[in-house]
mmCIF file of C-alpha atoms in Angstrom:
data_model
loop_
_atom_site.group_PDB
_atom_site.id
_atom_site.type_symbol
_atom_site.label_atom_id
_atom_site.label_comp_id
_atom_site.label_asym_id
_atom_site.label_seq_id
_atom_site.Cartn_x
_atom_site.Cartn_y
_atom_site.Cartn_z
ATOM 1 C CA MET J 799 28.029 13.178 15.783
ATOM 2 C CA LYS J 800 24.890 11.236 16.668
ATOM 3 C CA LYS J 801 24.240 8.203 14.512
ATOM 4 C CA SER J 802 20.751 6.877 13.989
ATOM 5 C CA ASP J 803 18.883 4.080 12.271
ATOM 6 C CA SER J 804 16.814 6.842 10.668
ATOM 7 C CA ILE J 805 19.674 7.552 8.228
ATOM 8 C CA TYR J 806 18.079 5.667 5.377
ATOM 9 C CA PRO J 807 20.027 4.947 2.211
ATOM 10 C CA THR J 808 19.300 7.188 -0.737
ATOM 11 C CA VAL J 809 18.280 5.886 -4.168
ATOM 12 C CA SER J 810 19.237 7.059 -7.630
ATOM 13 C CA ARG J 811 17.033 9.603 -9.400
ATOM 14 C CA ALA J 812 16.500 6.995 -12.118
ATOM 15 C CA PHE J 813 14.735 4.801 -9.553
ATOM 16 C CA ILE J 814 11.752 7.186 -9.374
ATOM 17 C CA GLN J 815 11.913 8.401 -12.985
ATOM 18 C CA ASP J 816 8.974 6.232 -14.144
ATOM 19 C CA TRP J 817 6.867 7.941 -11.494
ATOM 20 C CA VAL J 818 8.156 11.420 -12.369
ATOM 21 C CA ASP J 819 7.475 10.798 -16.064
ATOM 22 C CA ALA J 820 3.874 9.745 -15.306
ATOM 23 C CA LEU J 821 3.326 12.913 -13.269
ATOM 24 C CA GLU J 822 4.840 15.084 -15.974
ATOM 25 C CA ARG J 823 2.402 13.690 -18.542
ATOM 26 C CA SER J 824 -0.661 14.294 -16.378
ATOM 27 C CA TRP J 825 0.122 17.607 -14.635
ATOM 28 C CA PRO J 826 0.388 21.189 -15.876
ATOM 29 C CA ARG J 827 4.078 21.841 -16.500
ATOM 30 C CA ASP J 828 4.355 24.879 -14.211
ATOM 31 C CA ARG J 829 2.687 23.057 -11.291
ATOM 32 C CA PHE J 830 4.827 19.987 -11.840
ATOM 33 C CA ASP J 831 8.055 22.029 -11.876
ATOM 34 C CA SER J 832 6.996 23.942 -8.764
ATOM 35 C CA VAL J 833 6.440 20.777 -6.716
ATOM 36 C CA LEU J 834 9.758 19.236 -7.776
ATOM 37 C CA THR J 835 11.560 22.489 -6.921
ATOM 38 C CA ASP J 836 9.921 22.659 -3.485
ATOM 39 C CA ILE J 837 11.060 19.123 -2.727
ATOM 40 C CA GLY J 838 14.554 19.629 -4.127
ATOM 41 C CA LEU J 839 14.231 17.326 -7.141
ATOM 42 C CA THR J 840 15.351 19.769 -9.800
ATOM 43 C CA ASP J 841 17.322 18.762 -12.899
ATOM 44 C CA GLY J 842 20.850 17.651 -12.044
ATOM 45 C CA VAL J 843 19.914 15.949 -8.756
ATOM 46 C CA VAL J 844 21.135 12.359 -9.002
ATOM 47 C CA ARG J 845 20.287 11.039 -5.508
ATOM 48 C CA VAL J 846 16.867 11.007 -3.844
ATOM 49 C CA THR J 847 16.295 10.695 -0.100
ATOM 50 C CA HIS J 848 13.651 8.785 1.832
ATOM 51 C CA ASP J 849 12.144 12.092 2.981
ATOM 52 C CA GLN J 850 11.925 13.419 -0.582
ATOM 53 C CA ILE J 851 10.021 10.330 -1.748
ATOM 54 C CA VAL J 852 7.630 10.675 1.186
ATOM 55 C CA MET J 853 7.134 14.406 0.536
ATOM 56 C CA LEU J 854 6.526 13.873 -3.172
ATOM 57 C CA TYR J 855 3.962 11.143 -2.474
ATOM 58 C CA GLN J 856 2.136 13.263 0.092
ATOM 59 C CA ARG J 857 2.115 16.414 -2.037
ATOM 60 C CA ILE J 858 0.805 14.565 -5.092
ATOM 61 C CA ALA J 859 -1.807 12.614 -3.119
ATOM 62 C CA ILE J 860 -3.164 15.808 -1.532
ATOM 63 C CA GLU J 861 -3.092 18.021 -4.610
ATOM 64 C CA THR J 862 -4.538 15.475 -7.056
ATOM 65 C CA GLY J 863 -6.744 13.388 -4.759
ATOM 66 C CA ASP J 864 -5.065 10.266 -6.176
ATOM 67 C CA GLU J 865 -3.682 8.002 -3.459
ATOM 68 C CA MET J 866 -1.689 5.991 -5.986
ATOM 69 C CA VAL J 867 -0.162 9.266 -7.212
ATOM 70 C CA GLY J 868 -0.564 9.070 -10.970
ATOM 71 C CA LEU J 869 0.847 5.568 -11.375
ATOM 72 C CA TRP J 870 -2.209 3.754 -12.770
ATOM 73 C CA GLY J 871 -4.696 4.138 -15.593
ATOM 74 C CA ARG J 872 -7.208 5.895 -13.382
ATOM 75 C CA PRO J 873 -6.939 7.782 -10.065
ATOM 76 C CA VAL J 874 -7.388 5.956 -6.766
ATOM 77 C CA ARG J 875 -9.588 8.414 -4.920
ATOM 78 C CA ALA J 876 -8.839 9.908 -1.516
ATOM 79 C CA GLY J 877 -10.032 7.632 1.269
ATOM 80 C CA ALA J 878 -9.269 4.430 -0.624
ATOM 81 C CA LEU J 879 -6.330 3.464 1.601
ATOM 82 C CA LYS J 880 -8.400 4.167 4.706
ATOM 83 C CA LEU J 881 -11.057 1.735 3.505
ATOM 84 C CA LEU J 882 -8.391 -0.849 2.659
ATOM 85 C CA CYS J 883 -6.694 -0.602 6.045
ATOM 86 C CA GLY J 884 -10.050 -0.660 7.833
ATOM 87 C CA SER J 885 -10.917 -3.854 5.998
ATOM 88 C CA VAL J 886 -7.671 -5.730 6.635
ATOM 89 C CA ARG J 887 -7.446 -4.805 10.329
ATOM 90 C CA ASP J 888 -10.801 -6.545 10.923
ATOM 91 C CA ALA J 889 -9.662 -9.769 9.265
ATOM 92 C CA SER J 890 -9.467 -12.916 11.379
ATOM 93 C CA SER J 891 -5.896 -13.746 10.329
ATOM 94 C CA MET J 892 -2.939 -12.531 8.273
ATOM 95 C CA SER J 893 -3.842 -14.800 5.365
ATOM 96 C CA ALA J 894 -7.401 -13.457 5.431
ATOM 97 C CA ALA J 895 -6.071 -9.883 5.529
ATOM 98 C CA LEU J 896 -3.848 -10.482 2.500
ATOM 99 C CA TYR J 897 -6.786 -12.072 0.667
ATOM 100 C CA ARG J 898 -8.798 -8.897 1.327
ATOM 101 C CA PHE J 899 -5.846 -6.826 0.109
ATOM 102 C CA VAL J 900 -5.827 -8.750 -3.178
ATOM 103 C CA GLN J 901 -9.594 -8.564 -3.670
ATOM 104 C CA TYR J 902 -9.626 -4.844 -2.931
ATOM 105 C CA TRP J 903 -7.047 -3.939 -5.570
ATOM 106 C CA ASN J 904 -8.682 -6.219 -8.129
ATOM 107 C CA ILE J 905 -11.800 -4.074 -7.781
ATOM 108 C CA VAL J 906 -9.936 -0.749 -7.814
ATOM 109 C CA LEU J 907 -7.260 -1.248 -10.502
ATOM 110 C CA ASP J 908 -7.865 -1.984 -14.190
ATOM 111 C CA ASP J 909 -4.219 -2.284 -15.262
ATOM 112 C CA VAL J 910 -3.273 -5.397 -13.296
ATOM 113 C CA ARG J 911 -4.695 -8.402 -11.510
ATOM 114 C CA LEU J 912 -3.459 -9.578 -8.118
ATOM 115 C CA GLU J 913 -3.360 -13.204 -6.999
ATOM 116 C CA LEU J 914 -2.588 -14.897 -3.692
ATOM 117 C CA SER J 915 -1.009 -18.347 -3.532
ATOM 118 C CA ASN J 916 0.645 -20.667 -1.025
ATOM 119 C CA ALA J 917 3.513 -22.898 -2.071
ATOM 120 C CA ASN J 918 5.548 -24.957 0.404
ATOM 121 C CA GLY J 919 4.396 -22.791 3.280
ATOM 122 C CA HIS J 920 5.258 -19.481 1.599
ATOM 123 C CA ILE J 921 2.405 -17.051 1.008
ATOM 124 C CA ALA J 922 3.003 -15.219 -2.274
ATOM 125 C CA LEU J 923 1.232 -12.201 -3.730
ATOM 126 C CA SER J 924 1.578 -11.806 -7.510
ATOM 127 C CA ILE J 925 0.736 -9.016 -9.952
ATOM 128 C CA THR J 926 -0.161 -9.876 -13.536
ATOM 129 C CA GLU J 927 -0.430 -7.076 -16.100
ATOM 130 C CA THR J 928 -3.752 -6.966 -17.957
ATOM 131 C CA ALA J 929 -3.528 -3.699 -19.923
ATOM 132 C CA GLU J 930 -1.999 -3.360 -23.380
ATOM 133 C CA GLN J 931 0.639 -0.956 -22.121
ATOM 134 C CA PRO J 932 3.246 -2.247 -19.624
ATOM 135 C CA ALA J 933 2.449 -1.314 -16.045
ATOM 136 C CA ASN J 934 4.483 1.461 -14.473
ATOM 137 C CA ARG J 935 7.457 -0.202 -12.769
ATOM 138 C CA PHE J 936 7.279 2.153 -9.808
ATOM 139 C CA GLY J 937 3.542 1.497 -9.516
ATOM 140 C CA VAL J 938 4.131 -2.265 -9.322
ATOM 141 C CA LEU J 939 6.824 -1.696 -6.719
ATOM 142 C CA LEU J 940 4.512 0.546 -4.659
ATOM 143 C CA VAL J 941 1.728 -2.050 -4.526
ATOM 144 C CA LEU J 942 4.171 -4.759 -3.427
ATOM 145 C CA LYS J 943 5.664 -2.420 -0.817
ATOM 146 C CA LEU J 944 2.172 -1.590 0.440
ATOM 147 C CA ALA J 945 1.438 -5.301 0.848
ATOM 148 C CA HIS J 946 4.648 -5.698 2.859
ATOM 149 C CA GLY J 947 3.925 -2.541 4.850
ATOM 150 C CA ILE J 948 0.376 -3.531 5.769
ATOM 151 C CA ALA J 949 1.441 -7.068 6.715
ATOM 152 C CA SER J 950 4.157 -5.578 8.960
ATOM 153 C CA TRP J 951 1.679 -3.108 10.484
ATOM 154 C CA LEU J 952 -0.743 -5.932 11.292
ATOM 155 C CA ALA J 953 2.045 -8.092 12.748
ATOM 156 C CA GLY J 954 3.532 -5.277 14.832
ATOM 157 C CA PHE J 955 7.019 -5.662 13.334
ATOM 158 C CA GLU J 956 8.648 -5.707 9.908
ATOM 159 C CA VAL J 957 7.887 -9.173 8.612
ATOM 160 C CA ARG J 958 10.477 -11.166 6.737
ATOM 161 C CA LEU J 959 10.350 -11.766 3.015
ATOM 162 C CA ASN J 960 11.724 -14.793 1.217
ATOM 163 C CA GLU J 961 12.077 -13.208 -2.222
ATOM 164 C CA VAL J 962 10.725 -10.521 -4.525
ATOM 165 C CA GLN J 963 10.486 -11.155 -8.266
ATOM 166 C CA PHE J 964 9.767 -8.543 -10.923
ATOM 167 C CA GLY J 965 8.151 -9.144 -14.291
ATOM 168 C CA PHE J 966 10.516 -6.858 -16.168
ATOM 169 C CA GLU J 967 14.174 -6.849 -17.128
ATOM 170 C CA PRO J 968 16.719 -5.582 -14.568
ATOM 171 C CA PRO J 969 17.072 -1.797 -14.968
ATOM 172 C CA ASP J 970 20.333 0.098 -14.634
ATOM 173 C CA PHE J 971 19.316 1.006 -11.079
ATOM 174 C CA ALA J 972 18.603 -2.594 -10.010
ATOM 175 C CA SER J 973 20.974 -2.177 -7.038
ATOM 176 C CA ASP J 974 18.457 0.236 -5.466
ATOM 177 C CA TYR J 975 15.761 -2.410 -5.020
ATOM 178 C CA PRO J 976 17.272 -4.152 -1.947
ATOM 179 C CA ILE J 977 17.004 -0.793 -0.147
ATOM 180 C CA LEU J 978 13.234 -1.258 -0.287
ATOM 181 C CA PHE J 979 12.948 -5.027 0.004
ATOM 182 C CA PRO J 980 14.741 -6.974 2.780
ATOM 183 C CA CYS J 981 15.354 -10.091 0.704
ATOM 184 C CA PRO J 982 16.837 -11.345 -2.562
ATOM 185 C CA VAL J 983 15.416 -9.446 -5.556
ATOM 186 C CA ALA J 984 15.157 -11.072 -9.004
ATOM 187 C CA PHE J 985 14.069 -9.801 -12.417
ATOM 188 C CA SER J 986 12.868 -11.168 -15.770
ATOM 189 C CA HIS J 987 10.070 -13.266 -14.270
ATOM 190 C CA GLN J 988 6.676 -13.867 -15.828
ATOM 191 C CA LYS J 989 4.949 -11.755 -13.168
ATOM 192 C CA SER J 990 5.907 -9.555 -10.240
ATOM 193 C CA THR J 991 5.638 -11.412 -6.935
ATOM 194 C CA ILE J 992 6.378 -10.808 -3.272
ATOM 195 C CA VAL J 993 7.030 -14.051 -1.360
ATOM 196 C CA PHE J 994 6.682 -13.917 2.417
ATOM 197 C CA SER J 995 8.850 -15.971 4.766
ATOM 198 C CA LYS J 996 7.477 -19.168 6.262
ATOM 199 C CA ASP J 997 7.528 -17.518 9.692
ATOM 200 C CA LEU J 998 4.910 -14.938 8.644
ATOM 201 C CA PRO J 999 2.570 -14.857 11.658
ATOM 202 C CA ASP J 1000 -1.044 -15.691 10.911
ATOM 203 C CA THR J 1001 -2.260 -13.897 14.044
ATOM 204 C CA ILE J 1002 -2.657 -10.137 13.642
ATOM 205 C CA LEU J 1003 -2.668 -7.445 16.294
ATOM 206 C CA ALA J 1004 -5.777 -5.417 17.016
ATOM 207 C CA LYS J 1005 -5.373 -1.892 15.642
ATOM 208 C CA SER J 1006 -7.167 1.075 17.168
ATOM 209 C CA ASP J 1007 -8.653 3.969 15.212
ATOM 210 C CA ALA J 1008 -5.744 6.127 16.398
ATOM 211 C CA GLU J 1009 -3.196 3.617 15.094
ATOM 212 C CA LEU J 1010 -5.021 3.471 11.779
ATOM 213 C CA ARG J 1011 -4.983 7.270 11.482
ATOM 214 C CA GLU J 1012 -1.263 7.418 12.315
ATOM 215 C CA PHE J 1013 -0.409 4.780 9.703
ATOM 216 C CA LEU J 1014 -2.331 6.700 7.044
ATOM 217 C CA VAL J 1015 -1.011 10.142 8.014
ATOM 218 C CA ARG J 1016 2.581 8.900 7.815
ATOM 219 C CA ALA J 1017 2.087 7.058 4.506
ATOM 220 C CA PRO J 1018 4.264 5.995 2.839
ATOM 221 C CA ARG J 1019 6.962 6.728 5.449
ATOM 222 C CA ASP J 1020 6.494 3.475 7.372
ATOM 223 C CA TRP J 1021 6.595 1.159 4.372
ATOM 224 C CA ILE J 1022 8.544 2.673 1.500
ATOM 225 C CA PHE J 1023 12.063 1.755 2.725
ATOM 226 C CA THR J 1024 13.058 -1.262 4.769
ATOM 227 C CA ALA J 1025 14.529 -1.355 8.265
ATOM 228 C CA PHE J 1026 15.514 -5.029 7.972
ATOM 229 C CA ARG J 1027 19.243 -5.294 7.305
ATOM 230 C CA GLU J 1028 20.207 -8.918 7.562
ATOM 231 C CA HIS J 1029 18.909 -10.145 4.216
ATOM 232 C CA ALA J 1030 20.859 -7.697 2.055
ATOM 233 C CA LEU J 1031 24.633 -7.851 2.451
ATOM 234 C CA SER J 1032 25.133 -4.213 1.457
ATOM 235 C CA LEU J 1033 22.638 -3.053 4.095
ATOM 236 C CA ARG J 1034 24.322 -5.152 6.794
ATOM 237 C CA LEU J 1035 27.662 -3.589 5.923
ATOM 238 C CA ARG J 1036 26.077 -0.155 5.839
ATOM 239 C CA GLU J 1037 24.888 -0.578 9.429
ATOM 240 C CA MET J 1038 28.371 -1.697 10.466
ATOM 241 C CA VAL J 1039 29.951 1.376 8.842
ATOM 242 C CA LEU J 1040 27.394 3.643 10.523
ATOM 243 C CA ALA J 1041 28.265 2.173 13.908
ATOM 244 C CA SER J 1042 32.021 2.534 13.428
ATOM 245 C CA GLU J 1043 34.077 5.435 14.739
ATOM 246 C CA GLY J 1044 34.356 8.101 12.063
ATOM 247 C CA PHE J 1045 32.901 5.711 9.453
ATOM 248 C CA ASN J 1046 36.399 4.246 9.196
ATOM 249 C CA LEU J 1047 35.544 0.552 9.257
ATOM 250 C CA SER J 1048 37.952 -1.369 7.031
ATOM 251 C CA LEU J 1049 37.200 -4.291 4.753
ATOM 252 C CA VAL J 1050 39.336 -6.574 6.943
ATOM 253 C CA GLU J 1051 37.458 -5.500 10.087
ATOM 254 C CA ALA J 1052 34.086 -5.982 8.394
ATOM 255 C CA ALA J 1053 35.047 -9.460 7.194
ATOM 256 C CA GLN J 1054 36.180 -10.428 10.706
ATOM 257 C CA MET J 1055 32.894 -9.215 12.181
ATOM 258 C CA MET J 1056 31.015 -11.383 9.664
ATOM 259 C CA ASN J 1057 33.286 -14.406 10.235
ATOM 260 C CA VAL J 1058 34.396 -14.602 6.606
ATOM 261 C CA THR J 1059 37.655 -13.874 4.822
ATOM 262 C CA SER J 1060 38.243 -10.548 3.086
ATOM 263 C CA ARG J 1061 38.424 -12.357 -0.238
ATOM 264 C CA THR J 1062 35.054 -14.046 0.375
ATOM 265 C CA LEU J 1063 33.455 -10.745 1.317
ATOM 266 C CA MET J 1064 34.828 -9.035 -1.800
ATOM 267 C CA ARG J 1065 33.575 -11.893 -3.965
ATOM 268 C CA ARG J 1066 30.071 -11.692 -2.457
ATOM 269 C CA LEU J 1067 29.975 -7.928 -2.942
ATOM 270 C CA ASP J 1068 31.145 -8.295 -6.519
ATOM 271 C CA ALA J 1069 28.290 -10.734 -7.154
ATOM 272 C CA ASP J 1070 25.914 -8.066 -5.831
ATOM 273 C CA GLY J 1071 27.414 -5.507 -8.198
ATOM 274 C CA THR J 1072 29.061 -3.330 -5.548
ATOM 275 C CA THR J 1073 32.247 -2.873 -3.499
ATOM 276 C CA PHE J 1074 33.049 -2.160 0.118
ATOM 277 C CA GLN J 1075 34.322 1.312 -0.795
ATOM 278 C CA LEU J 1076 31.090 2.156 -2.618
ATOM 279 C CA ILE J 1077 29.110 1.170 0.466
ATOM 280 C CA LYS J 1078 31.305 3.340 2.716
ATOM 281 C CA ASP J 1079 30.985 6.262 0.339
ATOM 282 C CA GLY J 1080 27.231 5.742 0.264
ATOM 283 C CA VAL J 1081 27.043 6.020 4.046
ATOM 284 C CA ARG J 1082 29.124 9.196 4.053
ATOM 285 C CA ARG J 1083 27.020 10.653 1.245
ATOM 286 C CA ASP J 1084 23.693 9.935 2.965
ATOM 287 C CA VAL J 1085 24.856 11.248 6.336
ATOM 288 C CA ALA J 1086 26.153 14.402 4.665
ATOM 289 C CA MET J 1087 22.854 14.881 2.809
ATOM 290 C CA ARG J 1088 20.887 14.530 6.045
ATOM 291 C CA GLU J 1089 23.117 16.959 7.939
ATOM 292 C CA LEU J 1090 23.074 19.524 5.134
ATOM 293 C CA SER J 1091 19.275 19.286 4.976
ATOM 294 C CA SER J 1092 18.954 20.005 8.702
ATOM 295 C CA GLY J 1093 21.000 23.206 8.345
ATOM 296 C CA ALA J 1094 22.334 22.819 11.887
ATOM 297 C CA LYS J 1095 26.042 22.568 11.019
ATOM 298 C CA SER J 1096 28.506 24.314 8.767
ATOM 299 C CA ILE J 1097 29.648 22.639 5.564
ATOM 300 C CA GLU J 1098 33.188 22.394 6.965
ATOM 301 C CA ALA J 1099 31.962 20.632 10.125
ATOM 302 C CA ILE J 1100 29.881 18.167 8.133
ATOM 303 C CA GLY J 1101 32.829 17.392 5.865
ATOM 304 C CA GLN J 1102 34.958 16.612 8.912
ATOM 305 C CA ASP J 1103 32.185 14.491 10.441
ATOM 306 C CA VAL J 1104 32.087 12.224 7.413
ATOM 307 C CA GLY J 1105 35.848 11.817 7.250
ATOM 308 C CA PHE J 1106 37.233 14.502 4.917
ATOM 309 C CA ALA J 1107 40.397 16.300 5.958
ATOM 310 C CA SER J 1108 39.638 19.367 3.836
ATOM 311 C CA ALA J 1109 36.535 21.218 2.701
ATOM 312 C CA ALA J 1110 37.766 21.086 -0.904
ATOM 313 C CA ASN J 1111 37.891 17.287 -0.886
ATOM 314 C CA PHE J 1112 34.405 17.141 0.620
ATOM 315 C CA HIS J 1113 33.052 19.533 -2.050
ATOM 316 C CA ARG J 1114 34.482 17.413 -4.858
ATOM 317 C CA ALA J 1115 33.168 14.170 -3.406
ATOM 318 C CA PHE J 1116 29.697 15.555 -2.691
ATOM 319 C CA ARG J 1117 29.366 16.936 -6.205
ATOM 320 C CA ARG J 1118 30.390 13.563 -7.614
ATOM 321 C CA TRP J 1119 27.836 11.786 -5.406
ATOM 322 C CA THR J 1120 24.852 14.075 -5.925
ATOM 323 C CA GLY J 1121 25.460 16.371 -8.885
ATOM 324 C CA GLN J 1122 25.314 19.389 -6.558
ATOM 325 C CA THR J 1123 27.701 21.310 -4.343
ATOM 326 C CA PRO J 1124 27.134 21.106 -0.574
ATOM 327 C CA ARG J 1125 26.148 24.782 -0.548
ATOM 328 C CA ALA J 1126 23.550 24.300 -3.300
ATOM 329 C CA TYR J 1127 22.101 21.329 -1.420
ATOM 330 C CA GLN J 1128 21.632 23.284 1.822
ATOM 331 C CA PRO J 1129 18.165 24.745 2.565
ATOM 332 C CA ARG J 1130 17.818 28.238 1.064
ATOM 333 C CA LYS J 1131 17.323 29.942 4.443
ATOM 334 C CA LYS J 1132 20.619 28.474 5.675
ATOM 335 C CA ARG J 1133 22.490 29.715 2.601
ATOM 336 C CA GLU J 1134 21.039 33.167 3.076
#
């Protein structure tokens, strides 16, 4: 079985629920249900893939003409991101580009105010809520991810982050946030802030019209999840499991590869609210979801690929992971 860095982690359905709730309030019920069904986000689905988030964003942006997909008090009209990217790519430096990013959103959005600061060599971009109602948590996340994505696009590589802070209490799905941000993530702060690493380059690469079009056409594929693994322990271990034969990396082997004791590794994982077994199961789950979506292999073959001796065991595990059977998760044309 071919392994690839494109096997992104999945997130819990709860992670996007704020977004789904906002769409449900603003869309006709039958249209809303139809889009979720097309994307495979029907009731009972408990895990959401990178591709599903991208598809939902693109469908909503096209069908509503709102490029911030129902997350703010008023729509952000089609073409807004093109103007933003055109503005930042002509900036003289990264700091100037981020300043333009902040000024742009302060003109466009009524619900929040963005600020740029520099403390001890770290450029930080903060979001302060200005409306009476709390800002949509997924909307705040999307703006911070866009800032990271545009900075990475201008630099030509995924830039490092020092920390991300959120101005709300940690939700039940807090463990999903490091999948999107390659750095420590904290909650319960006064405002939501993304803090860039000190090695953020100030020089930006020239971007052609073709590169600008590609970035926009793929949105938000290139900036919604992170490819940087070394900041988040669980993502580092995930990559190690993916690279192992049959996903059979043991805790002892992982600890040796990281030059720590097994006890130290378990303690660090416990502090992050996870375990080595949960990470391994997450890899197997996400690989199985990708393979089932492609429809290229039988359910039995996929179960064997991800380390299950019997189809029955794979069925039970997959239902526990996703709320669906492997057969129900397969594309309809494959089932037929």
